């Protein structure tokens, strides 16, 4: 790192996080200019918070995986399933803390299954997590088999307060997210296990030769991702005050796109927690613009377009880097 | 390739296809014992008829798997093409020009997929997931523009054409399977697909234009899915969102059960089609047992994971991640 002010600035500008920050600011500005009144409406800001917090929590887990060169498509289904498990436990009369632990445990189990399949059995991460995605989705359908479309709605007010209560104008779940982002950022930047993730993602063989237990690191990363998905699912249940089969649908792609925008790479070895938050914020603002500008039907098409362009640019940047190193 | 030693010859037999055939027969015998309605012409015909449309999507898909690539956008393209034809016809375009337009649109999708994957060396899984979302999004747009209007009768007639009591889609499926399987085994041009999948670097050194073959195969995959989707939509009375739903998932499962590998270099058209038939029979059996739709998906998901695990065990040396 150079201490020269000029180089630092250009380096900062080259960072993907900075690009993501400008995207967020640009999107927010566009929303303010075009429909400021609706955008700044308290209920809109509330729904924006509630949209960002669970996705950002999942994105931390996803970023950890992306950094170590993996990813997880089951997060959306696991999120929904954990919410359903927690809600069902509570309606069956299980005390709230135990119900929440059951939900978190569910996520952990799915993370462990993913980890076992991918880190130990070495199954292709995409296929394995697509498989667990369908399994989690199927299981929550089994649990909800006699429920209506709304699903379980009779939840304990204390439980709802846990995530959707407010402190200084922000939802509790938003505070949880902020704390987790800060901790994750510190962990990834400063702690040795955090740095190990980058080594594993950057060059698996070298990391193995340096004596790192690549299998264990990957297994733990998947467990972490499953746990975060479960946490997000429970928090999302508190805010929407219901647990149903639609929760978490399509979230996995949104989170992956957000992480790629925020500086992650499918090739691994890159990314940060702050980047994950910026990416998720951008995606949520984009989503908000669809609602405010009433162009809802284009939503998925634009999401696909964004994903394609992000994947292409990610691939292009990786290829250019490899060419510069003389590897391709 | 000559195999002189007996041991090598044994390894050369495609065991996965063989075992799949055995399992399929065992399953048929079992279901026949359990249900009187299983081994009837009516039931078999409806299973084969269902598969005949999805089968169009598996040809190009298998070629891609042999080359070590994958196209997860097939399901979305399958869904999109049917809608697109219906949409064009809503503007008064006659049925055949509309179909040609839709197939050209699908070819364009293949060009985009292939070019981007080859040019930027993208992970085709990730790239085609993006394309999948994009096409599903476009399908949603089309469906909202059209409302719930039913399809024109000239379009609905296509999948119902029969030659001697057998739907034309079934005849076309069998003919294409035979032709492609023959070409894949005998023709030098199609053999290149295996060489590219087996070892890209040496294939390139021997002057095979791998990039061009890949782009062509991506086009074949999209066009095949498009044709399948047009036929499937023509089979129902109104374009609906369940057409092509999770088809990519079924395609991967069928291809891998049929001996394809995620690591490339292996696979055959006939085996993939057989695996598709196997899955069709499994689903039919589950329907007869009154298994819920979502649990059916669960079962197929578990079959997929097992198949991929076996594939991984057999290709330990090729794992890069």
Coordinates of C-alpha atoms in Angstrom, one line a residue:
Chain A
X1 CA 0.0 0.0 0.0
X2 CA 1.3 3.4 -0.9
X3 CA 0.9 6.3 1.4
X4 CA 0.8 8.7 -1.5
X5 CA -2.6 10.4 -1.4
X6 CA -3.1 10.2 -5.1
X7 CA -2.5 6.5 -5.4
X8 CA -4.8 5.8 -2.5
X9 CA -7.6 7.7 -4.1
X10 CA -7.2 5.8 -7.4
X11 CA -7.0 2.6 -5.5
X12 CA -10.1 3.4 -3.7
X13 CA -11.9 4.3 -6.9
X14 CA -10.9 1.0 -8.4
X15 CA -12.5 -0.9 -5.5
X16 CA -15.8 -2.7 -6.3
X17 CA -17.1 -1.5 -2.9
X18 CA -16.8 2.1 -4.1
X19 CA -18.6 1.3 -7.3
X20 CA -21.4 -0.3 -5.3
X21 CA -21.5 2.8 -3.0
X22 CA -22.0 5.0 -6.1
X23 CA -24.7 2.7 -7.4
X24 CA -26.5 3.0 -4.1
X25 CA -26.2 6.8 -4.0
X26 CA -27.2 7.1 -7.6
X27 CA -30.3 4.8 -7.1
X28 CA -31.3 6.7 -4.0
X29 CA -30.9 10.0 -5.8
X30 CA -33.0 8.8 -8.7
X31 CA -35.7 7.7 -6.3
X32 CA -35.5 11.0 -4.4
X33 CA -35.7 13.1 -7.6
X34 CA -38.5 11.1 -9.3
X35 CA -40.7 10.3 -6.4
X36 CA -39.3 11.9 -3.3
X37 CA -42.5 12.1 -1.4
X38 CA -43.3 8.5 -1.7
X39 CA -39.7 7.4 -1.1
X40 CA -39.3 9.4 2.1
X41 CA -42.7 8.3 3.4
X42 CA -42.1 6.6 6.8
X43 CA -44.0 3.4 5.8
X44 CA -41.8 3.1 2.6
X45 CA -38.6 3.6 4.6
X46 CA -39.9 1.0 7.1
X47 CA -40.5 -1.5 4.4
X48 CA -37.1 -0.7 2.9
X49 CA -35.4 -1.4 6.3
X50 CA -37.4 -4.6 6.6
X51 CA -36.3 -5.6 3.1
X52 CA -32.7 -4.9 3.6
X53 CA -32.1 -6.4 7.1
X54 CA -32.8 -10.1 6.4
X55 CA -31.1 -10.0 3.0
X56 CA -28.0 -8.3 4.4
X57 CA -27.8 -10.9 7.2
X58 CA -28.0 -13.7 4.6
X59 CA -25.5 -11.8 2.4
X60 CA -22.9 -11.9 5.2
X61 CA -23.1 -15.7 5.1
X62 CA -23.1 -15.7 1.3
X63 CA -20.1 -13.3 1.2
X64 CA -18.1 -15.6 3.5
X65 CA -18.8 -18.5 1.1
X66 CA -18.0 -16.4 -2.0
X67 CA -14.7 -15.3 -0.4
X68 CA -13.8 -18.9 0.1
X69 CA -14.8 -19.7 -3.5
X70 CA -18.2 -21.4 -2.8
X71 CA -21.8 -20.3 -2.9
X72 CA -25.2 -21.5 -1.6
X73 CA -28.4 -21.5 -3.5
X74 CA -30.4 -23.0 -0.6
X75 CA -30.4 -19.9 1.6
X76 CA -33.9 -18.7 0.5
X77 CA -35.5 -22.0 1.2
X78 CA -33.7 -22.5 4.5
X79 CA -34.8 -19.0 5.5
X80 CA -38.4 -19.9 4.8
X81 CA -38.2 -23.3 6.4
X82 CA -36.6 -22.0 9.6
X83 CA -39.3 -19.3 10.0
X84 CA -41.9 -22.0 9.5
X85 CA -40.2 -24.3 12.1
X86 CA -40.1 -21.5 14.7
X87 CA -43.7 -20.5 14.1
X88 CA -44.9 -24.1 14.3
X89 CA -43.0 -24.8 17.5
X90 CA -44.6 -21.7 19.1
X91 CA -48.1 -22.5 17.9
X92 CA -47.6 -26.0 19.4
X93 CA -46.9 -24.4 22.8
X94 CA -43.1 -24.7 22.9
X95 CA -41.5 -21.8 24.8
X96 CA -40.3 -19.0 22.6
X97 CA -36.5 -19.3 23.3
X98 CA -36.6 -23.0 22.5
X99 CA -38.7 -22.4 19.4
X100 CA -36.1 -19.8 18.2
X101 CA -33.3 -22.2 18.9
X102 CA -35.1 -24.9 17.0
X103 CA -35.3 -22.5 14.0
X104 CA -31.7 -21.6 14.2
X105 CA -30.8 -25.3 14.6
X106 CA -32.7 -26.1 11.5
X107 CA -30.6 -23.6 9.6
X108 CA -27.4 -25.0 11.1
X109 CA -28.4 -28.6 10.1
X110 CA -29.0 -27.5 6.5
X111 CA -25.7 -25.7 6.5
X112 CA -24.1 -28.8 7.8
X113 CA -25.7 -31.0 5.2
X114 CA -24.5 -28.6 2.5
X115 CA -21.1 -28.6 4.0
X116 CA -20.9 -32.3 4.2
X117 CA -22.0 -32.7 0.6
X118 CA -19.7 -30.1 -0.7
X119 CA -16.6 -30.0 1.5
X120 CA -16.4 -33.7 2.3
X121 CA -18.3 -35.6 -0.5
X122 CA -17.0 -32.9 -2.9
X123 CA -20.3 -32.7 -4.8
X124 CA -20.6 -29.7 -7.1
X125 CA -21.7 -26.7 -4.9
X126 CA -24.4 -25.6 -7.3
X127 CA -26.0 -28.9 -7.7
X128 CA -25.8 -29.8 -4.0
X129 CA -27.3 -26.5 -2.9
X130 CA -30.0 -26.7 -5.6
X131 CA -30.9 -30.1 -4.2
X132 CA -31.1 -28.9 -0.6
X133 CA -33.0 -25.9 -1.8
X134 CA -35.8 -28.1 -3.1
X135 CA -35.6 -30.3 0.0
X136 CA -36.0 -27.4 2.4
X137 CA -38.8 -26.0 0.2
X138 CA -40.5 -29.4 0.1
X139 CA -40.2 -29.9 3.9
X140 CA -41.8 -26.5 4.7
X141 CA -44.7 -27.5 2.3
X142 CA -45.1 -30.7 4.3
X143 CA -45.2 -28.8 7.6
X144 CA -47.8 -26.3 6.1
X145 CA -49.8 -28.9 4.4
X146 CA -53.1 -28.0 6.0
X147 CA -52.5 -24.3 6.3
X148 CA -53.9 -21.4 4.2
X149 CA -51.9 -19.2 1.9
X150 CA -51.2 -16.8 4.7
X151 CA -49.7 -19.7 6.7
X152 CA -49.2 -19.3 10.5
X153 CA -50.3 -16.0 11.7
X154 CA -51.0 -16.4 15.4
X155 CA -47.6 -15.4 16.8
X156 CA -46.7 -14.3 20.3
X157 CA -46.5 -10.4 20.5
X158 CA -43.2 -10.7 22.4
X159 CA -41.8 -12.7 19.5
X160 CA -42.9 -10.0 17.1
X161 CA -41.4 -7.3 19.3
X162 CA -38.0 -9.1 19.2
X163 CA -37.5 -8.3 15.5
X164 CA -40.1 -5.7 14.6
X165 CA -39.9 -3.6 17.7
X166 CA -38.2 -0.2 17.3
X167 CA -35.2 1.3 18.9
X168 CA -34.2 4.9 17.9
X169 CA -36.5 4.7 14.9
X170 CA -35.0 1.5 13.5
X171 CA -36.3 -2.0 13.7
X172 CA -34.5 -4.3 16.1
X173 CA -33.6 -6.5 13.2
X174 CA -31.9 -3.6 11.5
X175 CA -29.8 -3.1 14.6
X176 CA -29.0 -6.8 14.6
X177 CA -27.9 -6.5 11.0
X178 CA -25.7 -3.5 11.8
X179 CA -24.0 -5.3 14.6
X180 CA -23.4 -8.4 12.5
X181 CA -22.0 -6.4 9.6
X182 CA -19.6 -4.6 11.9
X183 CA -18.5 -7.9 13.5
X184 CA -18.2 -9.7 10.2
X185 CA -16.2 -6.8 8.7
X186 CA -13.8 -6.9 11.7
X187 CA -13.6 -10.7 11.5
X188 CA -12.8 -10.7 7.8
X189 CA -10.3 -7.9 8.0
X190 CA -8.5 -8.6 11.3
X191 CA -9.0 -12.1 12.6
X192 CA -6.8 -15.0 11.4
X193 CA -9.7 -17.3 10.6
X194 CA -11.2 -14.5 8.6
X195 CA -8.1 -14.1 6.5
X196 CA -7.9 -17.8 6.0
X197 CA -11.1 -17.6 4.0
X198 CA -9.4 -15.3 1.5
X199 CA -6.4 -17.6 1.2
X200 CA -8.7 -20.6 0.6
X201 CA -10.7 -18.8 -2.0
X202 CA -7.6 -17.2 -3.6
X203 CA -5.6 -20.4 -4.0
X204 CA -6.9 -23.5 -2.4
X205 CA -3.8 -25.6 -3.0
X206 CA -1.5 -23.0 -1.6
X207 CA -3.7 -22.6 1.4
X208 CA -3.6 -26.4 1.9
X209 CA 0.2 -26.4 1.6
X210 CA 0.4 -23.7 4.2
X211 CA -1.3 -26.1 6.6
X212 CA -4.8 -24.8 6.5
X213 CA -7.6 -27.3 6.9
X214 CA -9.5 -26.4 3.7
X215 CA -12.2 -29.0 4.3
X216 CA -13.0 -27.7 7.8
X217 CA -13.0 -24.1 6.8
X218 CA -15.5 -24.8 4.0
X219 CA -17.7 -26.9 6.3
X220 CA -17.8 -24.2 8.9
X221 CA -18.5 -21.6 6.2
X222 CA -21.5 -23.5 5.0
X223 CA -22.8 -24.0 8.6
X224 CA -22.4 -20.2 9.1
X225 CA -24.3 -19.5 6.0
X226 CA -27.2 -21.8 7.0
X227 CA -27.3 -20.2 10.5
X228 CA -27.5 -16.7 9.0
X229 CA -30.2 -17.8 6.7
X230 CA -32.2 -19.2 9.6
X231 CA -31.6 -16.0 11.6
X232 CA -32.9 -13.9 8.7
X233 CA -35.9 -16.2 8.4
X234 CA -36.9 -15.8 12.0
X235 CA -36.4 -12.0 11.9
X236 CA -38.4 -11.8 8.7
X237 CA -41.2 -13.8 10.4
X238 CA -41.4 -11.4 13.3
X239 CA -41.8 -8.4 10.9
X240 CA -44.3 -10.0 8.5
X241 CA -46.1 -11.6 11.5
X242 CA -46.6 -14.8 9.6
X243 CA -44.7 -17.8 8.4
X244 CA -45.8 -19.1 5.0
X245 CA -44.6 -21.1 2.0
X246 CA -43.7 -17.9 0.0
X247 CA -41.1 -16.6 2.4
X248 CA -37.6 -16.5 1.0
X249 CA -38.6 -17.4 -2.5
X250 CA -36.0 -16.2 -5.0
X251 CA -33.9 -14.6 -2.2
X252 CA -30.9 -16.7 -3.1
X253 CA -30.4 -15.1 -6.5
X254 CA -31.0 -11.5 -5.1
X255 CA -28.4 -12.1 -2.4
X256 CA -25.8 -13.6 -4.8
X257 CA -26.3 -10.7 -7.3
X258 CA -26.0 -8.2 -4.3
X259 CA -22.8 -9.9 -3.2
X260 CA -21.3 -9.8 -6.7
X261 CA -22.2 -6.1 -7.0
X262 CA -20.7 -5.5 -3.6
X263 CA -17.3 -6.8 -4.6
X264 CA -17.6 -10.6 -4.3
X265 CA -16.5 -12.8 -7.1
X266 CA -17.5 -16.3 -8.2
X267 CA -13.8 -17.1 -8.6
X268 CA -13.4 -16.5 -4.9
X269 CA -10.8 -14.6 -2.8
X270 CA -12.6 -11.3 -2.8
X271 CA -15.3 -9.4 -0.9
X272 CA -16.2 -7.7 2.3
X273 CA -19.2 -7.5 4.7
X274 CA -19.6 -3.8 4.0
X275 CA -19.7 -4.6 0.3
X276 CA -22.5 -7.2 1.0
X277 CA -24.5 -4.5 2.7
X278 CA -24.0 -2.0 -0.1
X279 CA -25.0 -4.6 -2.7
X280 CA -28.1 -5.6 -0.8
X281 CA -29.0 -1.9 -0.3
X282 CA -28.7 -1.3 -4.0
X283 CA -30.9 -4.3 -4.8
X284 CA -33.5 -3.2 -2.3
X285 CA -33.6 0.3 -3.7
X286 CA -33.9 -1.2 -7.2
X287 CA -36.8 -3.2 -5.9
X288 CA -38.3 -0.2 -4.3
X289 CA -38.2 1.7 -7.6
X290 CA -40.2 -1.1 -9.3
X291 CA -42.9 -0.6 -6.7
X292 CA -42.9 3.2 -6.7
X293 CA -42.7 3.5 -10.5
X294 CA -45.2 0.8 -11.0
X295 CA -43.2 -1.3 -13.4
X296 CA -43.5 -4.5 -11.4
X297 CA -43.9 -6.9 -14.3
X298 CA -40.3 -6.1 -15.5
X299 CA -38.9 -6.9 -12.1
X300 CA -37.6 -10.4 -12.8
X301 CA -36.5 -9.5 -16.3
X302 CA -34.3 -6.7 -15.0
X303 CA -33.0 -8.9 -12.1
X304 CA -32.0 -11.4 -14.7
X305 CA -30.3 -8.7 -16.8
X306 CA -28.5 -7.4 -13.8
X307 CA -27.3 -10.9 -12.9
X308 CA -26.1 -11.6 -16.4
X309 CA -24.2 -8.3 -16.6
X310 CA -22.7 -8.9 -13.2
X311 CA -21.6 -12.4 -14.0
X312 CA -20.2 -11.3 -17.3
X313 CA -18.2 -8.4 -15.8
X314 CA -17.0 -10.6 -13.0
X315 CA -15.8 -13.1 -15.5
X316 CA -14.2 -10.5 -17.6
X317 CA -12.3 -8.9 -14.7
X318 CA -11.2 -12.3 -13.5
X319 CA -10.0 -13.3 -17.0
X320 CA -8.1 -10.0 -17.4
X321 CA -6.4 -10.5 -14.0
X322 CA -5.4 -14.0 -15.0
X323 CA -4.1 -12.8 -18.3
X324 CA -2.1 -10.1 -16.6
X325 CA -0.6 -12.8 -14.4
X326 CA 0.1 -14.9 -17.5
X327 CA -2.1 -17.7 -16.4
X328 CA -4.5 -17.8 -19.3
Chain B
X1 CA -10.5 -47.2 -30.2
X2 CA -9.2 -50.8 -29.9
X3 CA -9.3 -52.4 -26.6
X4 CA -6.9 -55.3 -26.4
X5 CA -7.0 -56.3 -22.8
X6 CA -10.1 -57.8 -21.4
X7 CA -10.0 -55.6 -18.3
X8 CA -10.1 -52.5 -20.3
X9 CA -13.0 -53.8 -22.3
X10 CA -14.9 -54.4 -19.1
X11 CA -14.3 -50.8 -18.0
X12 CA -15.4 -49.6 -21.4
X13 CA -18.9 -51.0 -21.1
X14 CA -21.2 -48.2 -20.2
X15 CA -22.4 -49.6 -16.9
X16 CA -24.4 -46.6 -15.9
X17 CA -26.7 -47.0 -19.0
X18 CA -26.9 -50.7 -18.4
X19 CA -27.9 -50.4 -14.8
X20 CA -30.4 -47.7 -15.6
X21 CA -32.1 -50.0 -18.1
X22 CA -32.3 -52.8 -15.4
X23 CA -33.6 -50.4 -12.8
X24 CA -36.2 -49.1 -15.3
X25 CA -37.4 -52.7 -16.1
X26 CA -37.5 -53.6 -12.4
X27 CA -39.5 -50.5 -11.7
X28 CA -41.9 -51.3 -14.5
X29 CA -42.4 -54.9 -13.3
X30 CA -43.0 -53.7 -9.8
X31 CA -45.5 -51.1 -10.8
X32 CA -47.2 -53.6 -13.0
X33 CA -47.7 -56.0 -10.1
X34 CA -49.0 -53.2 -7.9
X35 CA -51.3 -51.4 -10.3
X36 CA -53.5 -52.9 -13.0
X37 CA -53.6 -49.6 -14.8
X38 CA -49.9 -49.2 -15.2
X39 CA -48.9 -51.6 -18.0
X40 CA -51.7 -50.5 -20.3
X41 CA -51.3 -48.9 -23.7
X42 CA -53.2 -45.8 -22.5
X43 CA -50.9 -45.2 -19.5
X44 CA -47.7 -45.9 -21.4
X45 CA -48.8 -43.7 -24.2
X46 CA -49.5 -40.8 -21.9
X47 CA -46.1 -41.2 -20.2
X48 CA -44.2 -41.3 -23.5
X49 CA -46.3 -38.5 -24.9
X50 CA -45.4 -36.3 -21.9
X51 CA -41.8 -37.1 -22.4
X52 CA -41.7 -36.6 -26.1
X53 CA -42.0 -32.8 -25.7
X54 CA -39.4 -32.5 -22.9
X55 CA -37.2 -34.7 -24.9
X56 CA -36.6 -32.0 -27.5
X57 CA -34.8 -30.0 -24.8
X58 CA -32.5 -32.9 -23.7
X59 CA -30.7 -33.3 -27.0
X60 CA -28.7 -30.1 -27.0
X61 CA -28.5 -30.3 -23.2
X62 CA -26.8 -33.7 -23.4
X63 CA -24.3 -32.3 -26.0
X64 CA -23.5 -29.5 -23.6
X65 CA -23.0 -31.8 -20.7
X66 CA -20.6 -33.9 -22.8
X67 CA -18.6 -30.8 -23.4
X68 CA -18.5 -30.1 -19.7
X69 CA -20.9 -27.1 -20.0
X70 CA -24.4 -26.8 -18.7
X71 CA -27.5 -24.8 -19.7
X72 CA -29.8 -24.1 -16.8
X73 CA -31.9 -21.7 -18.9
X74 CA -33.6 -24.6 -20.8
X75 CA -36.7 -24.6 -18.6
X76 CA -37.1 -20.8 -18.9
X77 CA -36.6 -20.9 -22.7
X78 CA -39.1 -23.8 -22.8
X79 CA -41.6 -21.6 -21.0
X80 CA -40.8 -18.4 -22.9
X81 CA -41.1 -19.8 -26.4
X82 CA -44.6 -21.1 -26.0
X83 CA -45.7 -17.7 -24.7
X84 CA -43.8 -15.9 -27.4
X85 CA -45.7 -17.8 -30.2
X86 CA -49.0 -17.1 -28.5
X87 CA -48.1 -13.4 -28.1
X88 CA -47.1 -13.0 -31.7
X89 CA -50.3 -14.8 -32.8
X90 CA -52.4 -12.4 -30.7
X91 CA -51.2 -9.7 -33.1
X92 CA -52.6 -11.7 -36.0
X93 CA -49.4 -13.3 -37.2
X94 CA -50.1 -16.7 -38.8
X95 CA -49.0 -19.8 -36.8
X96 CA -45.9 -20.8 -38.8
X97 CA -44.2 -17.4 -39.1
X98 CA -44.8 -17.0 -35.4
X99 CA -43.1 -20.3 -34.7
X100 CA -40.2 -19.4 -36.9
X101 CA -39.8 -16.1 -35.1
X102 CA -39.9 -17.8 -31.7
X103 CA -37.3 -20.4 -32.8
X104 CA -35.1 -17.5 -34.0
X105 CA -35.5 -15.8 -30.7
X106 CA -34.4 -19.0 -28.9
X107 CA -31.4 -19.3 -31.3
X108 CA -30.5 -15.8 -30.3
X109 CA -30.6 -16.7 -26.6
X110 CA -28.3 -19.6 -27.4
X111 CA -25.9 -17.3 -29.3
X112 CA -25.8 -14.9 -26.3
X113 CA -25.2 -17.8 -23.8
X114 CA -22.6 -19.5 -25.9
X115 CA -20.7 -16.3 -26.9
X116 CA -20.5 -15.0 -23.4
X117 CA -19.5 -18.3 -21.9
X118 CA -16.8 -18.9 -24.5
X119 CA -15.5 -15.3 -24.8
X120 CA -15.2 -14.5 -21.1
X121 CA -14.7 -18.1 -20.0
X122 CA -17.7 -17.8 -17.6
X123 CA -19.0 -20.5 -15.4
X124 CA -21.9 -21.7 -17.6
X125 CA -23.9 -22.7 -14.5
X126 CA -23.9 -19.1 -13.2
X127 CA -24.3 -17.5 -16.6
X128 CA -27.3 -19.6 -17.6
X129 CA -29.0 -19.1 -14.2
X130 CA -28.9 -15.4 -15.0
X131 CA -30.4 -16.1 -18.4
X132 CA -33.0 -18.3 -16.7
X133 CA -34.1 -15.4 -14.5
X134 CA -34.1 -13.1 -17.5
X135 CA -36.2 -15.4 -19.6
X136 CA -38.7 -16.1 -16.8
X137 CA -38.9 -12.4 -16.3
X138 CA -39.7 -11.9 -20.0
X139 CA -42.3 -14.7 -19.8
X140 CA -43.9 -12.9 -16.9
X141 CA -44.0 -9.7 -18.9
X142 CA -45.6 -11.5 -21.9
X143 CA -48.1 -13.3 -19.6
X144 CA -49.2 -10.0 -18.1
X145 CA -49.5 -8.3 -21.6
X146 CA -51.7 -11.2 -22.8
X147 CA -53.9 -11.7 -19.8
X148 CA -55.6 -15.1 -19.7
X149 CA -56.5 -15.4 -23.4
X150 CA -56.7 -18.9 -24.8
X151 CA -54.5 -20.0 -27.7
X152 CA -55.7 -19.9 -31.3
X153 CA -56.9 -23.3 -32.6
X154 CA -54.3 -23.3 -35.4
X155 CA -51.6 -23.3 -32.8
X156 CA -53.3 -25.8 -30.6
X157 CA -53.5 -28.2 -33.5
X158 CA -49.8 -28.6 -33.9
X159 CA -49.1 -31.0 -31.1
X160 CA -52.2 -33.0 -31.9
X161 CA -51.2 -34.0 -35.4
X162 CA -51.2 -37.8 -35.5
X163 CA -49.7 -40.3 -37.9
X164 CA -51.5 -43.6 -37.7
X165 CA -52.8 -43.0 -34.2
X166 CA -49.5 -41.9 -32.8
X167 CA -48.8 -38.3 -32.1
X168 CA -46.2 -36.7 -34.4
X169 CA -44.1 -35.5 -31.4
X170 CA -43.5 -39.1 -30.4
X171 CA -42.4 -40.2 -33.9
X172 CA -40.2 -37.1 -34.2
X173 CA -38.6 -37.9 -30.8
X174 CA -37.8 -41.4 -31.7
X175 CA -36.4 -40.4 -35.1
X176 CA -34.2 -37.7 -33.6
X177 CA -32.9 -40.0 -30.9
X178 CA -31.9 -42.6 -33.5
X179 CA -30.3 -40.1 -35.9
X180 CA -28.4 -38.2 -33.2
X181 CA -27.2 -41.3 -31.4
X182 CA -26.0 -42.7 -34.7
X183 CA -24.2 -39.4 -35.6
X184 CA -22.7 -39.2 -32.1
X185 CA -21.2 -42.7 -32.5
X186 CA -20.2 -42.6 -36.1
X187 CA -19.6 -39.1 -37.4
X188 CA -16.3 -37.4 -37.0
X189 CA -17.9 -34.0 -36.6
X190 CA -19.9 -35.1 -33.6
X191 CA -17.0 -37.0 -32.1
X192 CA -15.3 -33.6 -31.6
X193 CA -17.9 -32.9 -28.9
X194 CA -16.4 -35.7 -26.8
X195 CA -12.8 -34.6 -27.5
X196 CA -13.6 -31.0 -26.4
X197 CA -15.3 -32.4 -23.2
X198 CA -12.5 -34.8 -22.5
X199 CA -9.6 -32.5 -22.8
X200 CA -10.2 -28.9 -24.0
X201 CA -6.5 -28.1 -24.2
X202 CA -5.4 -31.0 -26.4
X203 CA -8.5 -30.7 -28.5
X204 CA -7.6 -27.1 -29.3
X205 CA -4.0 -28.1 -30.0
X206 CA -5.3 -30.7 -32.6
X207 CA -7.1 -27.9 -34.3
X208 CA -10.6 -28.4 -33.1
X209 CA -12.4 -25.0 -32.9
X210 CA -13.8 -25.7 -29.5
X211 CA -15.3 -22.2 -29.0
X212 CA -17.3 -22.4 -32.2
X213 CA -18.6 -25.9 -31.3
X214 CA -19.6 -24.7 -27.9
X215 CA -21.6 -21.8 -29.3
X216 CA -23.3 -24.0 -31.8
X217 CA -24.2 -26.5 -29.0
X218 CA -25.6 -23.7 -26.8
X219 CA -27.7 -22.7 -29.8
X220 CA -28.9 -26.3 -30.3
X221 CA -29.8 -26.5 -26.6
X222 CA -31.9 -23.3 -26.7
X223 CA -33.6 -24.1 -30.0
X224 CA -34.4 -27.6 -28.8
X225 CA -35.9 -26.2 -25.6
X226 CA -37.8 -23.7 -27.6
X227 CA -39.3 -26.3 -29.9
X228 CA -40.2 -28.5 -26.9
X229 CA -41.9 -25.5 -25.3
X230 CA -43.8 -24.6 -28.4
X231 CA -45.1 -28.1 -28.6
X232 CA -45.9 -28.3 -24.9
X233 CA -47.8 -25.0 -24.9
X234 CA -49.7 -26.1 -28.0
X235 CA -50.7 -29.2 -26.1
X236 CA -52.5 -27.2 -23.4
X237 CA -55.3 -24.8 -24.2
X238 CA -53.8 -21.7 -22.7
X239 CA -50.3 -20.6 -22.0
X240 CA -49.7 -21.0 -18.3
X241 CA -46.8 -20.6 -15.9
X242 CA -46.4 -24.2 -15.0
X243 CA -45.0 -25.1 -18.5
X244 CA -41.3 -25.7 -18.2
X245 CA -41.3 -25.1 -14.4
X246 CA -38.2 -26.7 -12.9
X247 CA -37.4 -28.4 -16.2
X248 CA -33.7 -27.6 -16.0
X249 CA -33.7 -29.6 -12.7
X250 CA -35.2 -32.6 -14.4
X251 CA -32.8 -32.2 -17.4
X252 CA -29.7 -32.3 -15.2
X253 CA -31.1 -35.3 -13.3
X254 CA -31.9 -37.2 -16.5
X255 CA -28.6 -36.4 -18.1
X256 CA -26.5 -37.4 -15.2
X257 CA -28.6 -40.6 -14.6
X258 CA -28.0 -41.3 -18.3
X259 CA -24.3 -41.3 -17.8
X260 CA -23.3 -37.7 -18.4
X261 CA -20.9 -36.2 -16.1
X262 CA -20.6 -32.7 -14.7
X263 CA -16.9 -33.0 -15.6
X264 CA -17.7 -33.6 -19.3
X265 CA -16.5 -36.1 -21.8
X266 CA -19.2 -38.6 -21.3
X267 CA -22.9 -39.2 -22.2
X268 CA -25.2 -40.3 -24.9
X269 CA -28.5 -39.1 -26.4
X270 CA -30.2 -42.5 -26.1
X271 CA -29.3 -42.9 -22.4
X272 CA -30.4 -39.4 -21.5
X273 CA -33.7 -40.1 -23.2
X274 CA -34.0 -43.4 -21.4
X275 CA -33.3 -41.6 -18.1
X276 CA -36.0 -39.1 -18.9
X277 CA -38.4 -42.1 -19.5
X278 CA -37.2 -43.5 -16.1
X279 CA -38.0 -40.3 -14.3
X280 CA -41.4 -40.2 -16.1
X281 CA -42.2 -43.7 -14.8
X282 CA -41.0 -42.8 -11.3
X283 CA -43.3 -39.7 -11.3
X284 CA -46.2 -41.9 -12.7
X285 CA -45.6 -44.4 -10.0
X286 CA -45.7 -41.7 -7.3
X287 CA -48.9 -40.3 -8.7
X288 CA -50.4 -43.8 -8.5
X289 CA -49.3 -44.0 -4.9
X290 CA -50.9 -40.5 -4.3
X291 CA -47.6 -39.0 -3.3
X292 CA -47.9 -35.2 -3.1
X293 CA -46.4 -33.1 -5.9
X294 CA -43.8 -31.5 -3.6
X295 CA -42.7 -34.8 -2.2
X296 CA -42.3 -35.9 -5.7
X297 CA -39.9 -33.1 -6.2
X298 CA -38.1 -34.0 -3.1
X299 CA -37.6 -37.6 -4.4
X300 CA -36.3 -36.3 -7.7
X301 CA -34.0 -34.0 -5.8
X302 CA -32.6 -36.9 -3.8
X303 CA -32.1 -38.9 -6.9
X304 CA -30.2 -36.0 -8.4
X305 CA -27.9 -35.6 -5.4
X306 CA -27.1 -39.3 -5.3
X307 CA -26.4 -39.3 -9.0
X308 CA -24.1 -36.3 -8.7
X309 CA -22.4 -37.9 -5.8
X310 CA -21.6 -41.0 -7.7
X311 CA -20.4 -38.9 -10.6
X312 CA -18.1 -37.0 -8.2
X313 CA -16.7 -40.2 -6.8
X314 CA -15.9 -41.5 -10.2
X315 CA -14.1 -38.2 -11.2
X316 CA -12.1 -37.4 -8.1
X317 CA -9.1 -36.4 -10.1
X318 CA -10.9 -33.8 -12.1
X319 CA -12.3 -31.8 -9.2
X320 CA -11.0 -28.2 -9.4
X321 CA -12.9 -26.6 -6.6

